[in-house]
Amino acid sequence: MLATAGSAIGLGNIWKLPYMIGVNGGSAFVMVFVICIFLVGIPLMMTEILLGRRAQKNPLDGMQALAIEANKSSIWKYLGGMGMLTGLLILGFYSVIGGWVLNYIFEAGNGSFTGISAAQSTANFDALLSSPLKLLFWHTVFMFMTMSVVAHGVNSGLEKANNILIPSLFAILLVLLGYSMSVGNMSAAYQFMFKPDFSKITPVVVLSALGHAFFSLSLGMGAVMVYGSYLQRHVSIARTTIYIALADTLLGLLVGLAIYSLVFANHLAPNAGPGLIFQTLPIAFGHMPGGSIIGILFFMLIAFAAWTSSISLVEPAIAWIVENTKVKRHIAAWTLGFAVWLLGVTVALSFNEWRGVKIIFGLNIFETLDKLTSTILLPLGGLLMAIFAGYFMQKQHVQEELDLQDKAFKLWRFTNNVIAPIAITAVFLYLFGIIK
Ligand code: PHE
């Protein structure tokens, strides 16, 4: 359970959710996102955990074993394979952003935030983006941190650390929130995020919110399946899922409030995009008493949360290699790590030298990887898992894993078999231009 929470809580909550809210019309995004968490995220997280616990294997072999158990074609194993690949693609940009966080630990430490103005903070962030060497350096450090854990085998020490670090993250966030409340413009932030504005709900908002629900809960690529395979028999899948999903969502929304309160007080643009927290947080840390220490701690905690998530992005692929080939774990880890590092190099360059390189629909390398994984691959993975568990597995096997009372089981089944597939398919049909 701790490992799954460690995977779910990461840059998705602290870096991505706040800026996604801003670029997607504020409260409209928040509303759809929360609905997606409840109607799609929670049921599908239960599904993915149950598949993992039943299969007791890496996603590819696991899907194959489940298909065989259900007397179905082993073509389902490619669903596991697709998930592993998705994880590697995500890590390609995740580690670059993880690198930004590492850089900011040092910035907080060397006093560069002290007394900083909003304009200086934005300039500071732009300077980081325009320095390929800095980005590459920190991306390399982050990849190294991730792969050295994976090379040794994910150990329980790191998971136990989550026990202390996740509550610490909440605690320090409360400090930040208190500060934002006293000097920021909390009422504007609250209105921006929670005052319903149905007119701003567009198909793109729905698409982004659904994609982010998958990203934030680590769904659709097998990470949760791997951790589900470690979940003990007596632990309730439903309860585990609900705790994790609520903590994950709450954390993200609280970060959002803290950030937007500062954004509005400092007349920054809410739709600044991926740099949002890096432009805003230094202003808070640069002015609050003890800001350097709190800033260092805050960025360290974010880095830690990102680290435990990044491990879960590669672990499915490594587990498959180790269980199926003679390649040793550390060789597999460093080789795959090198390939992902190379991908990350192109992502880092897409913020400066290669900014003009567009891959598809006018998106640069970073944007392409981000959109491809969050809005297509993760929801597709989730959709197929839902269909597999709902229509291909024996109902009795599903019931054994979920171990729910009749009513709760029916509710899961309805959301997994009907609501989630319809919602995801509708979004895909829109994406491919079939529904306009
Ligand atoms: N959920 C993680 C986060 O919010 C990212 C992630 C996505 C991790 C998919 C694993 C799989 O940062």
Coordinates of C-alpha atoms and ligand atoms in Angstrom, one line a residue:
M1 CA 0.0 0.0 0.0
L2 CA 2.8 2.4 0.9
A3 CA 4.5 1.7 -2.4
T4 CA 1.3 2.4 -4.3
A5 CA 0.9 5.6 -2.5
G6 CA 4.5 6.4 -3.2
S7 CA 3.9 5.8 -6.9
A8 CA 0.7 7.9 -7.0
I9 CA 1.9 10.9 -5.1
G10 CA 4.5 12.7 -7.1
L11 CA 5.1 15.4 -9.7
G12 CA 1.5 14.8 -10.9
N13 CA 0.1 16.3 -7.8
I14 CA 2.6 19.0 -7.1
W15 CA 3.8 20.2 -10.5
K16 CA 1.3 19.1 -13.0
L17 CA -2.1 19.4 -11.5
P18 CA -1.7 23.1 -10.5
Y19 CA -0.6 24.2 -14.0
M20 CA -3.2 22.0 -15.7
I21 CA -5.9 23.7 -13.7
G22 CA -4.6 27.1 -14.9
V23 CA -4.4 26.2 -18.6
N24 CA -7.8 24.5 -18.6
G25 CA -10.0 27.2 -17.2
G26 CA -9.7 26.7 -13.4
S27 CA -12.8 25.3 -11.7
A28 CA -14.1 23.6 -14.9
F29 CA -11.0 21.4 -14.9
V30 CA -11.2 20.8 -11.1
M31 CA -14.8 19.7 -11.4
V32 CA -14.2 17.3 -14.2
F33 CA -11.0 16.0 -12.7
V34 CA -12.7 15.2 -9.4
I35 CA -15.6 13.5 -11.2
C36 CA -13.1 11.4 -13.2
I37 CA -11.2 10.4 -10.0
F38 CA -14.4 9.1 -8.5
L39 CA -16.1 7.6 -11.5
V40 CA -13.1 6.3 -13.4
G41 CA -10.0 6.5 -11.3
I42 CA -11.2 4.7 -8.2
P43 CA -12.9 1.8 -9.9
L44 CA -10.0 1.3 -12.3
M45 CA -7.4 1.5 -9.6
M46 CA -9.3 -1.3 -7.8
T47 CA -9.3 -3.2 -11.1
E48 CA -5.6 -2.8 -11.7
I49 CA -4.7 -3.9 -8.1
L50 CA -7.0 -6.9 -8.4
L51 CA -5.4 -7.9 -11.7
G52 CA -1.9 -7.6 -10.1
R53 CA -2.8 -9.5 -7.0
R54 CA -4.4 -12.3 -9.0
A55 CA -1.6 -12.6 -11.4
Q56 CA 1.4 -12.3 -9.0
K57 CA 3.7 -11.4 -11.9
N58 CA 5.0 -8.5 -14.0
P59 CA 2.3 -6.9 -16.2
L60 CA 3.2 -8.8 -19.4
D61 CA 3.4 -12.3 -18.0
G62 CA 0.7 -11.4 -15.6
M63 CA -1.8 -10.5 -18.3
Q64 CA -0.9 -13.7 -20.1
A65 CA -1.4 -15.8 -17.0
L66 CA -4.8 -14.2 -16.3
A67 CA -5.8 -14.7 -20.0
I68 CA -4.9 -18.4 -19.7
E69 CA -6.7 -18.8 -16.4
A70 CA -9.8 -17.3 -18.1
N71 CA -9.3 -19.5 -21.2
K72 CA -8.8 -16.4 -23.4
S73 CA -6.3 -15.5 -26.0
S74 CA -2.8 -14.7 -24.8
I75 CA -2.8 -11.7 -27.0
W76 CA -3.7 -9.8 -23.8
K77 CA -0.1 -10.0 -22.8
Y78 CA 0.6 -7.1 -25.2
L79 CA -1.5 -4.9 -22.9
G80 CA 1.1 -5.5 -20.3
G81 CA 3.8 -4.8 -22.8
M82 CA 2.2 -1.6 -23.9
G83 CA 2.1 -0.5 -20.2
M84 CA 5.8 -1.1 -19.8
L85 CA 6.6 1.0 -22.8
T86 CA 4.3 3.8 -21.6
G87 CA 6.2 3.9 -18.3
L88 CA 9.5 4.4 -20.1
L89 CA 8.0 7.2 -22.3
I90 CA 6.7 8.9 -19.2
L91 CA 10.0 8.6 -17.4
G92 CA 11.7 10.3 -20.4
F93 CA 10.1 13.6 -19.4
Y94 CA 9.4 12.9 -15.7
S95 CA 13.1 12.8 -14.9
V96 CA 13.8 16.1 -16.6
I97 CA 11.1 17.7 -14.4
G98 CA 12.5 15.8 -11.5
G99 CA 15.8 17.5 -12.4
W100 CA 14.2 20.9 -12.2
V101 CA 13.1 20.1 -8.6
L102 CA 16.7 19.0 -7.7
N103 CA 18.0 22.2 -9.1
Y104 CA 15.5 24.2 -6.9
I105 CA 16.7 22.5 -3.7
F106 CA 20.0 24.1 -4.4
E107 CA 18.5 27.4 -5.4
A108 CA 16.6 27.5 -2.1
G109 CA 19.8 26.6 -0.3
N110 CA 22.1 29.3 -1.8
G111 CA 19.7 32.1 -1.0
S112 CA 18.7 33.0 -4.5
F113 CA 15.1 33.3 -3.5
T114 CA 15.7 35.9 -0.7
G115 CA 13.4 38.9 -1.3
I116 CA 12.8 37.8 -4.9
S117 CA 10.1 39.6 -6.9
A118 CA 7.6 37.8 -9.2
A119 CA 9.4 39.1 -12.3
Q120 CA 12.8 37.9 -11.0
S121 CA 11.4 34.5 -10.1
T122 CA 10.1 34.1 -13.6
A123 CA 13.4 35.2 -15.1
N124 CA 15.2 32.8 -12.9
F125 CA 13.1 29.9 -14.2
D126 CA 13.5 31.0 -17.8
A127 CA 17.3 31.0 -17.2
L128 CA 17.2 27.4 -16.0
L129 CA 15.1 26.4 -19.1
S130 CA 17.5 28.1 -21.5
S131 CA 20.5 26.3 -20.1
P132 CA 20.8 22.9 -21.7
L133 CA 23.8 22.0 -19.6
K134 CA 22.0 22.6 -16.3
L135 CA 18.9 20.7 -17.5
L136 CA 21.1 17.8 -18.7
F137 CA 23.1 17.7 -15.5
W138 CA 20.0 17.5 -13.2
H139 CA 18.2 15.1 -15.5
T140 CA 21.3 12.9 -15.3
V141 CA 21.4 13.1 -11.5
F142 CA 17.7 12.2 -11.3
M143 CA 18.0 9.3 -13.7
F144 CA 21.0 8.1 -11.7
M145 CA 19.0 8.2 -8.4
T146 CA 16.1 6.3 -10.0
M147 CA 18.2 3.6 -11.7
S148 CA 20.4 3.0 -8.7
V149 CA 17.4 2.0 -6.6
V150 CA 16.0 -0.1 -9.5
A151 CA 19.4 -1.8 -10.1
H152 CA 19.5 -3.1 -6.5
G153 CA 15.9 -4.1 -6.5
V154 CA 13.2 -1.9 -5.0
N155 CA 13.7 -2.4 -1.2
S156 CA 11.4 -2.0 1.6
G157 CA 13.5 0.8 3.2
L158 CA 12.4 3.3 0.6
E159 CA 8.8 2.2 1.0
K160 CA 8.9 2.6 4.7
A161 CA 10.3 6.1 4.3
N162 CA 7.0 6.9 2.6
N163 CA 5.5 6.4 6.0
I164 CA 7.3 9.5 7.3
L165 CA 7.7 11.5 4.1
I166 CA 4.1 11.6 2.8
P167 CA 2.8 13.0 6.2
S168 CA 5.7 15.4 6.2
L169 CA 4.8 16.6 2.7
F170 CA 1.2 17.3 3.9
A171 CA 2.6 19.1 7.0
I172 CA 4.9 21.4 5.1
L173 CA 2.1 22.0 2.6
L174 CA 0.0 23.2 5.5
V175 CA 2.7 25.7 6.5
L176 CA 2.8 26.9 2.9
L177 CA -1.0 27.1 2.8
G178 CA -1.0 29.1 6.0
Y179 CA 1.5 31.5 4.6
S180 CA -0.4 31.8 1.3
M181 CA -3.6 32.5 3.3
S182 CA -2.0 35.3 5.2
V183 CA -0.2 37.1 2.4
G184 CA -1.8 35.8 -0.7
N185 CA -5.2 36.1 -2.3
M186 CA -6.9 33.0 -1.0
S187 CA -10.4 34.1 -1.9
A188 CA -9.5 34.6 -5.5
A189 CA -7.7 31.2 -5.6
Y190 CA -10.8 29.6 -4.1
Q191 CA -13.1 31.2 -6.6
F192 CA -10.8 30.3 -9.5
M193 CA -10.6 26.7 -8.4
F194 CA -14.0 25.9 -7.0
K195 CA -16.7 28.4 -8.2
P196 CA -18.5 26.3 -10.7
D197 CA -18.3 27.6 -14.3
F198 CA -19.9 25.1 -16.6
S199 CA -19.4 27.3 -19.6
K200 CA -15.7 26.6 -19.5
I201 CA -16.1 22.8 -19.7
T202 CA -14.9 22.0 -23.2
P203 CA -14.0 18.6 -24.8
V204 CA -10.3 19.5 -24.4
V205 CA -10.9 20.1 -20.7
V206 CA -12.6 16.8 -20.3
L207 CA -9.8 15.0 -22.2
S208 CA -7.1 16.6 -20.1
A209 CA -8.9 16.0 -16.9
L210 CA -9.4 12.3 -17.7
G211 CA -5.8 11.9 -18.8
H212 CA -4.6 13.6 -15.6
A213 CA -6.8 11.3 -13.4
F214 CA -4.8 8.4 -14.9
F215 CA -1.5 10.1 -14.6
S216 CA -2.1 11.2 -11.0
L217 CA -3.1 7.8 -9.8
S218 CA -0.4 6.0 -11.8
L219 CA -3.1 4.0 -13.7
G220 CA -3.1 2.2 -17.0
M221 CA 0.5 1.2 -17.3
G222 CA 1.0 -1.6 -14.9
A223 CA 2.8 0.2 -12.0
V224 CA -0.2 -0.4 -9.8
M225 CA -0.5 -4.0 -11.1
V226 CA 3.1 -4.7 -10.0
Y227 CA 2.4 -3.2 -6.5
G228 CA -0.9 -5.0 -6.4
S229 CA 1.0 -8.3 -6.8
Y230 CA 2.8 -7.5 -3.5
L231 CA -0.4 -6.6 -1.7
Q232 CA -1.2 -9.2 1.0
R233 CA -4.3 -11.3 0.7
H234 CA -6.1 -10.0 3.7
V235 CA -5.8 -6.3 2.7
S236 CA -8.9 -4.8 1.3
I237 CA -8.4 -3.5 -2.2
A238 CA -11.3 -1.1 -2.0
R239 CA -10.1 0.5 1.2
T240 CA -6.5 0.8 0.0
T241 CA -7.7 2.4 -3.2
I242 CA -10.0 4.9 -1.5
Y243 CA -7.3 6.1 0.9
I244 CA -4.7 6.5 -1.8
A245 CA -7.0 8.3 -4.3
L246 CA -8.3 10.7 -1.6
A247 CA -4.9 11.5 -0.3
D248 CA -3.6 12.0 -3.8
T249 CA -6.4 14.3 -4.9
L250 CA -6.5 16.3 -1.7
L251 CA -2.7 16.9 -1.8
G252 CA -3.0 18.1 -5.4
L253 CA -5.9 20.5 -4.7
L254 CA -4.2 21.9 -1.6
V255 CA -1.0 22.6 -3.6
G256 CA -3.3 24.3 -6.2
L257 CA -4.9 26.6 -3.6
A258 CA -1.5 27.6 -2.1
I259 CA -0.1 28.3 -5.6
Y260 CA -3.1 30.3 -6.9
S261 CA -3.4 32.4 -3.8
L262 CA 0.2 33.5 -4.6
V263 CA -0.4 33.7 -8.3
F264 CA -3.3 36.2 -7.9
A265 CA -1.6 38.2 -5.2
N266 CA 1.5 38.7 -7.4
H267 CA -0.4 39.3 -10.6
L268 CA 1.1 36.3 -12.3
A269 CA -0.6 34.4 -15.2
P270 CA -2.6 31.4 -14.0
N271 CA -2.0 29.8 -17.4
A272 CA 1.8 30.0 -17.2
G273 CA 2.1 26.3 -18.0
P274 CA 4.7 23.8 -16.8
G275 CA 6.8 26.4 -15.0
L276 CA 4.0 27.6 -12.8
I277 CA 5.1 26.2 -9.4
F278 CA 8.8 27.0 -10.1
Q279 CA 7.9 30.6 -10.8
T280 CA 5.5 30.9 -7.8
L281 CA 7.0 29.0 -4.9
P282 CA 10.3 30.9 -4.7
I283 CA 8.3 34.1 -4.1
A284 CA 6.8 32.5 -1.0
F285 CA 10.0 31.0 0.2
G286 CA 11.9 34.2 -0.5
H287 CA 9.7 36.2 1.9
M288 CA 8.5 34.0 4.7
P289 CA 10.5 33.7 7.9
G290 CA 12.8 30.7 7.8
G291 CA 12.0 30.5 4.0
S292 CA 15.3 29.0 3.0
I293 CA 15.0 26.1 5.3
I294 CA 11.3 25.5 4.5
G295 CA 12.1 25.9 0.8
I296 CA 14.9 23.3 0.9
L297 CA 12.7 20.9 2.8
F298 CA 9.8 21.4 0.5
F299 CA 11.7 20.8 -2.7
M300 CA 13.5 17.8 -1.0
L301 CA 10.1 16.3 -0.2
I302 CA 8.9 16.9 -3.8
A303 CA 12.1 15.3 -5.1
F304 CA 11.5 12.3 -2.9
A305 CA 7.9 12.0 -4.0
A306 CA 9.1 12.2 -7.6
W307 CA 11.8 9.6 -7.0
T308 CA 9.4 7.0 -5.6
S309 CA 7.0 7.6 -8.6
S310 CA 9.8 7.3 -11.1
I311 CA 10.9 4.0 -9.8
S312 CA 7.4 2.6 -10.4
L313 CA 7.6 3.8 -14.0
V314 CA 10.5 1.5 -14.9
E315 CA 10.0 -1.4 -12.4
P316 CA 7.4 -3.2 -14.6
A317 CA 9.8 -3.4 -17.6
I318 CA 12.8 -4.4 -15.4
A319 CA 10.7 -7.1 -13.6
W320 CA 9.8 -8.5 -17.0
I321 CA 13.4 -8.6 -18.2
V322 CA 14.7 -10.2 -15.0
E323 CA 12.0 -12.8 -14.9
N324 CA 12.3 -13.7 -18.6
T325 CA 15.9 -13.5 -19.6
K326 CA 19.3 -14.3 -18.1
V327 CA 20.2 -10.6 -18.0
K328 CA 21.1 -9.5 -14.5
R329 CA 19.0 -6.9 -12.8
H330 CA 21.7 -4.3 -12.6
I331 CA 22.7 -4.7 -16.2
A332 CA 19.0 -4.5 -17.3
A333 CA 18.5 -1.4 -15.1
W334 CA 21.6 0.5 -16.4
T335 CA 20.9 -0.4 -20.1
L336 CA 17.3 0.6 -20.0
G337 CA 18.2 3.6 -17.9
F338 CA 20.6 4.7 -20.6
A339 CA 17.9 4.5 -23.2
V340 CA 15.5 6.5 -21.2
W341 CA 18.2 9.0 -20.3
L342 CA 18.8 9.5 -24.1
L343 CA 15.1 10.2 -24.5
G344 CA 15.2 12.6 -21.7
V345 CA 18.1 14.4 -23.4
T346 CA 15.8 15.2 -26.3
V347 CA 13.2 16.4 -23.9
A348 CA 15.6 18.7 -22.1
L349 CA 16.7 20.1 -25.4
S350 CA 13.0 20.7 -26.4
F351 CA 13.0 23.5 -23.8
N352 CA 15.8 25.4 -25.5
E353 CA 17.9 24.4 -28.5
W354 CA 15.2 22.2 -30.0
R355 CA 12.2 24.4 -29.0
G356 CA 11.2 24.7 -32.7
V357 CA 11.3 21.0 -33.3
K358 CA 7.6 20.0 -33.7
I359 CA 6.7 16.3 -33.7
I360 CA 3.0 16.3 -34.3
F361 CA 0.1 18.8 -34.2
G362 CA 2.6 21.6 -33.5
L363 CA 3.7 20.0 -30.2
N364 CA 7.4 19.8 -29.3
I365 CA 9.1 16.7 -27.9
F366 CA 8.1 17.3 -24.3
E367 CA 4.5 18.1 -25.2
T368 CA 4.2 15.1 -27.5
L369 CA 5.4 12.7 -24.9
D370 CA 3.2 14.2 -22.2
K371 CA 0.0 14.2 -24.4
L372 CA 0.7 10.9 -26.0
T373 CA 1.0 9.1 -22.6
S374 CA -1.5 11.0 -20.5
T375 CA -4.3 11.4 -23.0
I376 CA -3.9 8.3 -25.1
L377 CA -1.7 5.5 -23.7
L378 CA -2.8 5.5 -20.0
P379 CA -6.5 5.8 -20.7
L380 CA -6.2 3.1 -23.4
G381 CA -4.4 0.8 -21.0
G382 CA -7.0 1.5 -18.3
L383 CA -9.9 0.9 -20.8
L384 CA -8.5 -2.5 -21.8
M385 CA -7.8 -3.6 -18.2
A386 CA -11.4 -2.6 -17.3
I387 CA -12.7 -4.7 -20.3
F388 CA -10.6 -7.6 -19.4
A389 CA -11.6 -7.7 -15.7
G390 CA -15.2 -6.9 -16.5
Y391 CA -15.9 -9.1 -19.5
F392 CA -13.1 -11.7 -19.8
M393 CA -12.2 -12.8 -16.3
Q394 CA -14.5 -15.1 -14.4
K395 CA -16.7 -13.1 -12.2
Q396 CA -16.0 -15.4 -9.3
H397 CA -12.3 -14.7 -9.5
V398 CA -12.9 -11.0 -9.5
Q399 CA -15.1 -11.3 -6.5
E400 CA -12.5 -13.3 -4.6
E401 CA -10.0 -10.6 -5.1
L402 CA -12.2 -7.6 -4.3
D403 CA -14.0 -9.4 -1.5
L404 CA -16.8 -6.9 -1.4
Q405 CA -20.4 -6.9 -0.1
D406 CA -23.0 -7.4 -2.7
K407 CA -24.0 -3.8 -3.2
A408 CA -20.4 -2.5 -3.3
F409 CA -19.5 -5.2 -5.8
K410 CA -22.3 -4.2 -8.0
L411 CA -21.3 -0.6 -7.8
W412 CA -17.7 -1.5 -8.8
R413 CA -19.0 -3.6 -11.6
F414 CA -21.2 -0.9 -13.0
T415 CA -18.5 1.7 -12.9
N416 CA -15.8 -0.7 -14.3
N417 CA -18.0 -2.4 -16.9
V418 CA -20.1 0.5 -18.1
I419 CA -19.3 4.0 -16.9
A420 CA -15.5 4.0 -17.3
P421 CA -15.4 2.3 -20.7
I422 CA -18.1 4.6 -22.1
A423 CA -16.4 7.7 -20.7
I424 CA -13.0 6.7 -22.1
T425 CA -14.3 5.7 -25.4
A426 CA -16.3 8.9 -25.8
V427 CA -13.2 10.9 -25.1
F428 CA -11.2 8.9 -27.7
L429 CA -13.9 9.2 -30.3
Y430 CA -13.7 13.0 -29.8
L431 CA -10.0 12.9 -30.0
F432 CA -10.1 11.1 -33.3
G433 CA -12.5 13.6 -34.6
I434 CA -15.5 11.2 -34.8
I435 CA -17.7 13.2 -32.4
K436 CA -17.4 16.9 -33.1
Ligands
PHE1 N1 1.3 9.3 -10.4 C1 2.6 9.8 -10.6 C2 2.6 11.3 -10.2 O1 1.5 11.8 -9.9 C3 3.2 9.6 -12.0 C4 3.1 8.3 -12.5 C5 2.3 8.0 -13.6 C6 3.7 7.2 -11.9 C7 2.1 6.7 -14.1 C8 3.6 5.9 -12.4 C9 2.8 5.7 -13.5 O2 3.6 11.9 -10.1

